[in-house]
PDB file of C-alpha atoms in Angstrom:
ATOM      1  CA  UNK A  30      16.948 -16.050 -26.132  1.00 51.00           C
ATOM      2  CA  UNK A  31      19.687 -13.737 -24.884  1.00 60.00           C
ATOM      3  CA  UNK A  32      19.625  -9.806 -25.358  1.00 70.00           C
ATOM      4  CA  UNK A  33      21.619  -9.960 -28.240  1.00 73.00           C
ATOM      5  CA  UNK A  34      21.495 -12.125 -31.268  1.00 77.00           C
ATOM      6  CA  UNK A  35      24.259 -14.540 -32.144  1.00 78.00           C
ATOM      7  CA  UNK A  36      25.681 -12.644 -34.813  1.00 82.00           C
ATOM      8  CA  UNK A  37      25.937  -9.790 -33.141  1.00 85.00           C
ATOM      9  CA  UNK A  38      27.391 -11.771 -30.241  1.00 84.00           C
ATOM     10  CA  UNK A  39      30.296 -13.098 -33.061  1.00 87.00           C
ATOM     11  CA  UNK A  40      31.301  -9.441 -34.210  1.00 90.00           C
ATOM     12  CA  UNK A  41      31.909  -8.011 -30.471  1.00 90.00           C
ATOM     13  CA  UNK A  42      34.132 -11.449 -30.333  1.00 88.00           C
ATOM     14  CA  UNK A  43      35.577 -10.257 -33.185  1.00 90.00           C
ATOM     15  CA  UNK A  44      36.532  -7.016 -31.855  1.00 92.00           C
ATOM     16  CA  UNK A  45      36.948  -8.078 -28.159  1.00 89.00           C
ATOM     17  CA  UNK A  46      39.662 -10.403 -30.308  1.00 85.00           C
ATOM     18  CA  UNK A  47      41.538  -7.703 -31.969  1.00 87.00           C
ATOM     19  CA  UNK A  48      41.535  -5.601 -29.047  1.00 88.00           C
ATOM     20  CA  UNK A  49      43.094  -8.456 -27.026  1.00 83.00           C
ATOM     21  CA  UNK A  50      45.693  -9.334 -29.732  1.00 81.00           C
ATOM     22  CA  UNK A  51      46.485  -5.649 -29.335  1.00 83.00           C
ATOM     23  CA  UNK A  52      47.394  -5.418 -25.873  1.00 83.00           C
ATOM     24  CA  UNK A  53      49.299  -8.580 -26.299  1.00 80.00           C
ATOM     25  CA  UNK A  54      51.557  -7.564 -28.575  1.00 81.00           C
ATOM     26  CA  UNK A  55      52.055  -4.226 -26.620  1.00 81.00           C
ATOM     27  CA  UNK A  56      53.132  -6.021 -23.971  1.00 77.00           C
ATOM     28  CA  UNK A  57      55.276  -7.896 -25.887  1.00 78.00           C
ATOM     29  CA  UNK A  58      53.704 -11.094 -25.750  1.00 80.00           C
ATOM     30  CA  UNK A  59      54.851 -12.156 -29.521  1.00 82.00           C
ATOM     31  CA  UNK A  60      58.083 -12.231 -28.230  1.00 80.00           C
ATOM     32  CA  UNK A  61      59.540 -15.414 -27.774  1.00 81.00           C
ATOM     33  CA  UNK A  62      62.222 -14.688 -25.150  1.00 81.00           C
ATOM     34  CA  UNK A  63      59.764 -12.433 -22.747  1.00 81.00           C
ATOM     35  CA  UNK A  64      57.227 -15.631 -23.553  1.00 81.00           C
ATOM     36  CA  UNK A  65      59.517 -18.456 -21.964  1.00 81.00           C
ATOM     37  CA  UNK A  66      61.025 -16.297 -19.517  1.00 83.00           C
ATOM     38  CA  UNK A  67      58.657 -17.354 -17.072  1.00 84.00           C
ATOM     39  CA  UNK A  68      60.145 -21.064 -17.459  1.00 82.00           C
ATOM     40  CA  UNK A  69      63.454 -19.717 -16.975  1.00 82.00           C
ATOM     41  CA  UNK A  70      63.474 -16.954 -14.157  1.00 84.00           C
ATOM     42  CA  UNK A  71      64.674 -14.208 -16.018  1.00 86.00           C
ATOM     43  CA  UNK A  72      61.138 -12.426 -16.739  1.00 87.00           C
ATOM     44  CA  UNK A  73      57.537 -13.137 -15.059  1.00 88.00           C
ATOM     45  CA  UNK A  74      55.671 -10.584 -17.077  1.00 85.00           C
ATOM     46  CA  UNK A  75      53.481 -13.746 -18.653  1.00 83.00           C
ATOM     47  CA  UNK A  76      52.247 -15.076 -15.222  1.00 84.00           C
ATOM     48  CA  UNK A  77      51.605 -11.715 -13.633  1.00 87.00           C
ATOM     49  CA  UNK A  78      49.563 -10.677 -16.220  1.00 85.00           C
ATOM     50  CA  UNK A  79      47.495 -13.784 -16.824  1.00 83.00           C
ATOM     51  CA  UNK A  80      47.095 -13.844 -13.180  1.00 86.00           C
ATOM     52  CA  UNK A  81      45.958 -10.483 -13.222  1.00 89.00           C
ATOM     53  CA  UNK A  82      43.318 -11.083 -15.757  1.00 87.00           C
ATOM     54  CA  UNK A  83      42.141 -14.150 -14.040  1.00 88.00           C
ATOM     55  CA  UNK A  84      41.578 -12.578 -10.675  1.00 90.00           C
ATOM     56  CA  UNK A  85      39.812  -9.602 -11.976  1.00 92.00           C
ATOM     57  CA  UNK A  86      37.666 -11.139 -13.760  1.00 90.00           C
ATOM     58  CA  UNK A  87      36.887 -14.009 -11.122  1.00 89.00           C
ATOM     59  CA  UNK A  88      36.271 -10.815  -8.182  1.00 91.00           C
ATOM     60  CA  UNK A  89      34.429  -8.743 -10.663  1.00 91.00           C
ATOM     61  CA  UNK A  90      32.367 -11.556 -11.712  1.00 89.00           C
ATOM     62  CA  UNK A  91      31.538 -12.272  -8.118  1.00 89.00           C
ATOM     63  CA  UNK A  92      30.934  -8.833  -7.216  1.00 91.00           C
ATOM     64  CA  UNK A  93      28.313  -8.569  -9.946  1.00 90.00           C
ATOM     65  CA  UNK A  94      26.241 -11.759  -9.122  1.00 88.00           C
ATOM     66  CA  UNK A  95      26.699 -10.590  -5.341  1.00 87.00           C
ATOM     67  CA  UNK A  96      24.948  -6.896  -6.163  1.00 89.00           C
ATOM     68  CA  UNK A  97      22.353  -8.809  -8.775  1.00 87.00           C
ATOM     69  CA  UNK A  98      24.413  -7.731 -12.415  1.00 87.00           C
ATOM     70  CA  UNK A  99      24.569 -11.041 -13.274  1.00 85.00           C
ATOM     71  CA  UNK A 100      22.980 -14.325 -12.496  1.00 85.00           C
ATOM     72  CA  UNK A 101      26.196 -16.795 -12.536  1.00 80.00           C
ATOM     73  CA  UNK A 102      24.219 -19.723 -12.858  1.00 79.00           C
ATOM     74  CA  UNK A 103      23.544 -18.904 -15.959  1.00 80.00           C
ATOM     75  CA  UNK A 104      27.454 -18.518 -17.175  1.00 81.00           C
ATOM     76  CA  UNK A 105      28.228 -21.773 -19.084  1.00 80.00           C
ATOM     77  CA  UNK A 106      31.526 -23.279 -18.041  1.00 80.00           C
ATOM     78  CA  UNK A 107      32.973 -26.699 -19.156  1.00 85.00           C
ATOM     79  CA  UNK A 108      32.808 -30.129 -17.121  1.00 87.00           C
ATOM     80  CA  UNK A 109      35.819 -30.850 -15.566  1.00 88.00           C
ATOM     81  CA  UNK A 110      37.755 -34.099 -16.964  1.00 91.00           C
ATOM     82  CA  UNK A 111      40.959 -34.060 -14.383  1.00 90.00           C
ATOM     83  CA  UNK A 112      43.143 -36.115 -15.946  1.00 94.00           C
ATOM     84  CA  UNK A 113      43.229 -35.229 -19.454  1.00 93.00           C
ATOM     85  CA  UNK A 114      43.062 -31.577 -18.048  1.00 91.00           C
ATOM     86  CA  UNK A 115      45.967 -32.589 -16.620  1.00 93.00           C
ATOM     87  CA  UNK A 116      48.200 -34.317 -19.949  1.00 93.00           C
ATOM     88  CA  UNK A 117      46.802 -31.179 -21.831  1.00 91.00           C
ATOM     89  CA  UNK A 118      48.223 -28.802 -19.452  1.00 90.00           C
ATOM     90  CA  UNK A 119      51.817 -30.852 -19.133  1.00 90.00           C
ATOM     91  CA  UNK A 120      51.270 -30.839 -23.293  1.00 88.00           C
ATOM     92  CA  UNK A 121      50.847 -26.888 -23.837  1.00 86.00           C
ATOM     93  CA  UNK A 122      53.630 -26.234 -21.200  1.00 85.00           C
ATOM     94  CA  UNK A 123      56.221 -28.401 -23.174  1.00 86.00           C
ATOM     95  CA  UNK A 124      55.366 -26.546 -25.741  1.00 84.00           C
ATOM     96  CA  UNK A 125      55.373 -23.363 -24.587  1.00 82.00           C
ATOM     97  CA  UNK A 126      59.221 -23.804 -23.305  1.00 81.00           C
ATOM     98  CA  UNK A 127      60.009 -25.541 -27.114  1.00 82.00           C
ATOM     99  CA  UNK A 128      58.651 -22.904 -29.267  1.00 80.00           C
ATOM    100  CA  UNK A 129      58.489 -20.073 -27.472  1.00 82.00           C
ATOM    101  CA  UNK A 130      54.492 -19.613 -27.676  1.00 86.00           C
ATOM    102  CA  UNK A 131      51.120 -20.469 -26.899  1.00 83.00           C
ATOM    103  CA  UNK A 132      48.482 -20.675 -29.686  1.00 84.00           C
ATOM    104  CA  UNK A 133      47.058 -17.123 -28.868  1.00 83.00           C
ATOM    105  CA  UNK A 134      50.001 -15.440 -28.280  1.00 85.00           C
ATOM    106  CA  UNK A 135      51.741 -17.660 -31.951  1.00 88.00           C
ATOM    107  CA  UNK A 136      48.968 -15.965 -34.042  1.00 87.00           C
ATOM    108  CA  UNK A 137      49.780 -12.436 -32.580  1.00 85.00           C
ATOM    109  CA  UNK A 138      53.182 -13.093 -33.396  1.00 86.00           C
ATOM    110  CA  UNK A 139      52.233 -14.456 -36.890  1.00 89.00           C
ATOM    111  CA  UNK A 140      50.371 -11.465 -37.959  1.00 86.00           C
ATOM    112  CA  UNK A 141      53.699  -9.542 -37.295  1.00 85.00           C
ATOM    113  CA  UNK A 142      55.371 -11.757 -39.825  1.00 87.00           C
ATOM    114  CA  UNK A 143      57.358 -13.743 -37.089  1.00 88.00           C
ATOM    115  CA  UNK A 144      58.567 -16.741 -39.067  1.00 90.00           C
ATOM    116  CA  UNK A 145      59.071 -18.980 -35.729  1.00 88.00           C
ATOM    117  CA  UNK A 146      55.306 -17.786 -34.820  1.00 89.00           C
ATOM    118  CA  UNK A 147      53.903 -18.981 -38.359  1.00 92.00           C
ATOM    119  CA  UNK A 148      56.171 -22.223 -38.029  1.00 91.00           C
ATOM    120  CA  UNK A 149      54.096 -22.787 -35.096  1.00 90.00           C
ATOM    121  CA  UNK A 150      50.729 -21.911 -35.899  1.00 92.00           C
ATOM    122  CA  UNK A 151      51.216 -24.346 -38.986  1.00 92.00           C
ATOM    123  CA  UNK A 152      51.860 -26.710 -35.892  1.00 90.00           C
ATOM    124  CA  UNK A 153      48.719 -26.163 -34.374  1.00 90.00           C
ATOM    125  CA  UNK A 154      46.634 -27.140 -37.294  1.00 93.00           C
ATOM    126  CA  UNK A 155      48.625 -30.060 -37.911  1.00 93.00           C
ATOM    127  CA  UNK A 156      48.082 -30.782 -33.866  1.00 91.00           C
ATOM    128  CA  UNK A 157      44.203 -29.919 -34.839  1.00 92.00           C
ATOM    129  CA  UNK A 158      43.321 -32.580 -37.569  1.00 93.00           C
ATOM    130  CA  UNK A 159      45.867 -34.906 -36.247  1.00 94.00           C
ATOM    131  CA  UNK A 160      43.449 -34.871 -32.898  1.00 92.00           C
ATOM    132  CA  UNK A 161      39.875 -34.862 -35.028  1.00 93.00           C
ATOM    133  CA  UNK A 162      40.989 -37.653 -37.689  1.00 94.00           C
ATOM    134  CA  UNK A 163      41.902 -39.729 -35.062  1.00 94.00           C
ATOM    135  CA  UNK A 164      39.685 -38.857 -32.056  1.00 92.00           C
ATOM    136  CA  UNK A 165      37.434 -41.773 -32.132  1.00 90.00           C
ATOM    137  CA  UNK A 166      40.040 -44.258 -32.451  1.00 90.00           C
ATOM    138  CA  UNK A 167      42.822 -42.888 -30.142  1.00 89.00           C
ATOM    139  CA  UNK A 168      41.778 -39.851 -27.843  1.00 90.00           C
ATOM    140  CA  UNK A 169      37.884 -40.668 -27.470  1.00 90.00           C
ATOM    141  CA  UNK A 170      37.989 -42.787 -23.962  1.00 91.00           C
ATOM    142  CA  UNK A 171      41.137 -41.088 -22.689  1.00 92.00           C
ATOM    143  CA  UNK A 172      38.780 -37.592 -23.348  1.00 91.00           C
ATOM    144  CA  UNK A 173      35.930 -38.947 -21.346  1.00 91.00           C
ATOM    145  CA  UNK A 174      37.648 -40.187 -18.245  1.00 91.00           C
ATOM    146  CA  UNK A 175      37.800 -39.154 -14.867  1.00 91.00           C
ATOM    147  CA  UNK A 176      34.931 -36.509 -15.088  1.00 91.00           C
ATOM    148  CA  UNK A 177      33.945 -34.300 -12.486  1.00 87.00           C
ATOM    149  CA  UNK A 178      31.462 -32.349 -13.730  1.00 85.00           C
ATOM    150  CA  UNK A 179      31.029 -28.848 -13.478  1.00 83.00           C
ATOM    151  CA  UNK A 180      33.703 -28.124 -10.700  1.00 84.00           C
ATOM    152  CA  UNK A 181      33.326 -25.007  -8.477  1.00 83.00           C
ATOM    153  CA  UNK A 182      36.602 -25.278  -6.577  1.00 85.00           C
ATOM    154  CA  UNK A 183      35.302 -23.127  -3.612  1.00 85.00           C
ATOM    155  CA  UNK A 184      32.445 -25.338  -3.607  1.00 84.00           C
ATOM    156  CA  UNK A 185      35.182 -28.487  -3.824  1.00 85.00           C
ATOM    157  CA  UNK A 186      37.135 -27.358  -1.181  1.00 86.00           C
ATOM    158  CA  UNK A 187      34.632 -26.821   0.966  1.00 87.00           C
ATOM    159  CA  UNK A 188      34.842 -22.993   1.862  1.00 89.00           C
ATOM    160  CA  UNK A 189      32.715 -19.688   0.419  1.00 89.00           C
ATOM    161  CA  UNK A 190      33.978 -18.218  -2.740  1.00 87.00           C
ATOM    162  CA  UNK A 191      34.488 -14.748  -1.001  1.00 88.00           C
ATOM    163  CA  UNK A 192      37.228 -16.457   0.992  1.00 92.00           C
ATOM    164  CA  UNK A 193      38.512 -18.579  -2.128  1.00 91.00           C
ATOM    165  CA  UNK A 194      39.046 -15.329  -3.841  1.00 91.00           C
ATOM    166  CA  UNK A 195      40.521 -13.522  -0.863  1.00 92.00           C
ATOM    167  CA  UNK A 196      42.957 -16.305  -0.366  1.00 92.00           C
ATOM    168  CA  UNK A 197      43.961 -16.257  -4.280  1.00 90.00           C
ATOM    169  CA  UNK A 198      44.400 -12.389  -4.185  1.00 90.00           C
ATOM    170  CA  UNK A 199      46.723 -12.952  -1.082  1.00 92.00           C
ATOM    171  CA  UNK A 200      48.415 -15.623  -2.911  1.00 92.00           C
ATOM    172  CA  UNK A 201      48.545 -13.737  -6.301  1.00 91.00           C
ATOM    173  CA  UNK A 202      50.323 -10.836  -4.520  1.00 91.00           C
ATOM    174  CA  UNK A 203      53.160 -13.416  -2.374  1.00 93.00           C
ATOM    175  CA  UNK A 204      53.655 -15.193  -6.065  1.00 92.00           C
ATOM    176  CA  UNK A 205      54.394 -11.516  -7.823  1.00 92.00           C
ATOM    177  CA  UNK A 206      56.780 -10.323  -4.786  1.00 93.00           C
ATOM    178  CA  UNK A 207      58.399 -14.021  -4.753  1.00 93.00           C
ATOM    179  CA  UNK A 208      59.293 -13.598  -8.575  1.00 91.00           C
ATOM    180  CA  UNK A 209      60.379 -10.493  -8.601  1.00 91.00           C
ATOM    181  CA  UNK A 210      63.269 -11.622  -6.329  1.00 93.00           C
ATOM    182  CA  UNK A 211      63.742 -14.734  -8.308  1.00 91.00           C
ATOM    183  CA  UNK A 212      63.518 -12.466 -11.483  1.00 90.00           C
ATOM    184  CA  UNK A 213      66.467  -9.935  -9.810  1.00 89.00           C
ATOM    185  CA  UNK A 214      68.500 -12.873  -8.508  1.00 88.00           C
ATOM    186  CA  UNK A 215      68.512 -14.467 -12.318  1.00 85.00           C
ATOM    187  CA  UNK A 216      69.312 -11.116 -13.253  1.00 85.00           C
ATOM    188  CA  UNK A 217      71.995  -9.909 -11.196  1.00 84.00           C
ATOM    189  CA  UNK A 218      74.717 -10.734 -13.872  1.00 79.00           C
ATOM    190  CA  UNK A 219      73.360 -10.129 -17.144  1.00 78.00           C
ATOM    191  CA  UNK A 220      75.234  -7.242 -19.374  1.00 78.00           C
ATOM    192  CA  UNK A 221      72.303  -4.503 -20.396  1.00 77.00           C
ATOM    193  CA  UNK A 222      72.776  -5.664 -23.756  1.00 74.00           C
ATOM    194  CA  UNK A 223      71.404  -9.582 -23.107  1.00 73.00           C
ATOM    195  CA  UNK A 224      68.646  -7.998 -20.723  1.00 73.00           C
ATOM    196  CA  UNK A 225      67.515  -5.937 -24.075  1.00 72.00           C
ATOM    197  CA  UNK A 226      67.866  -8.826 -26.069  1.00 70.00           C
ATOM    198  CA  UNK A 227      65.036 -10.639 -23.653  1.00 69.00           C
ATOM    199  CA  UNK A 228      63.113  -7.830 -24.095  1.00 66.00           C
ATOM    200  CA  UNK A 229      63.767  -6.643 -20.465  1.00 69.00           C
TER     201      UNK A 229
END
């Protein structure tokens, strides 16, 4: 039994929710153009925030079960299935670059009466009971294959998560200075009139 119940846990979801569809659409996140930039080297706002938000949660995380916070053994995260981890990753990219939007970032959109974001969100329902009518028949073995487990990839590659997360931070910080010259190279010879219109 946890320290709060589950509905309790559901409405600070809820919130934590609207809060992050906020910030998303402050940063412009429901805009198509700023969206796929990062597939077409004009604008890397999407990967250096995600990044961002993956590393401080990943140190913080760390640094709390390292001072006693939290015990991490007790944080549930999924088994690892590689290959169809894999296909589904290759799936939401292609889609990404299509429609301009992931399904998070669609129902921001959607909620600001985008008409391309609603298109899509209509898409992921569709993609939704397509997958659940015909799990058993078509997706059910593919699902299942190549598992891992639950896959620490310090652990996998051998070396102490302190380092792991050093190494990513050092990486994280090459990656942003390495697309910010791709992103000014791109750039170079775009009117400030098309730069506006990508949200730039």
């Amino acid at each position: 039994m946890g320290i709060i119940n589950d509905n309790v846990n559901l409405l600070i979801a809820f919130f934590i929710g609207i809060l992050f569809g906020g910030m998303l659409e402050a940063a412009g996140f429901t805009n198509t153009r700023k969206l796929a930039g990062v597939f077409y080297g004009y604008d890397f706002t999407v990967l250096k925030v995600f990044f961002t938000a993956a590393l401080t949660a990943a140190v913080g995380l760390f640094l709390m079960h390292h001072y006693g916070l939290i015990d991490l053994t007790q944080v549930f995260y999924p088994h690892t299935y590689w290959l169809p981890t894999l296909v589904g990753a290759f799936v939401m990219a292609f889609g990404f670059i299509i429609g301009g939007f992931c399904p998070g970032t669609s129902f921001c959109g959607a909620v600001t009466g985008k008409i391309d974001a609603l298109v899509f969100v209509g898409g992921v329902f569709i993609g939704i009971f397509f997958y659940a009518f015909t799990y058993q028949a078509v997706f059910e073995k593919f699902r299942n294959s190549t598992f891992m487990g639950q896959v620490n990839v310090a652990d996998w590659l051998g070396i102490r998560e302190g380092v792991f997360l050093a190494i990513m931070v050092f990486v994280a910080i090459g990656s942003f200075f390495f697309a910010n010259w791709v992103q000014k190279k791109v750039n170079k010879n775009k009117s400030p009139e098309e730069l506006e219109d990508l949200g730039l």
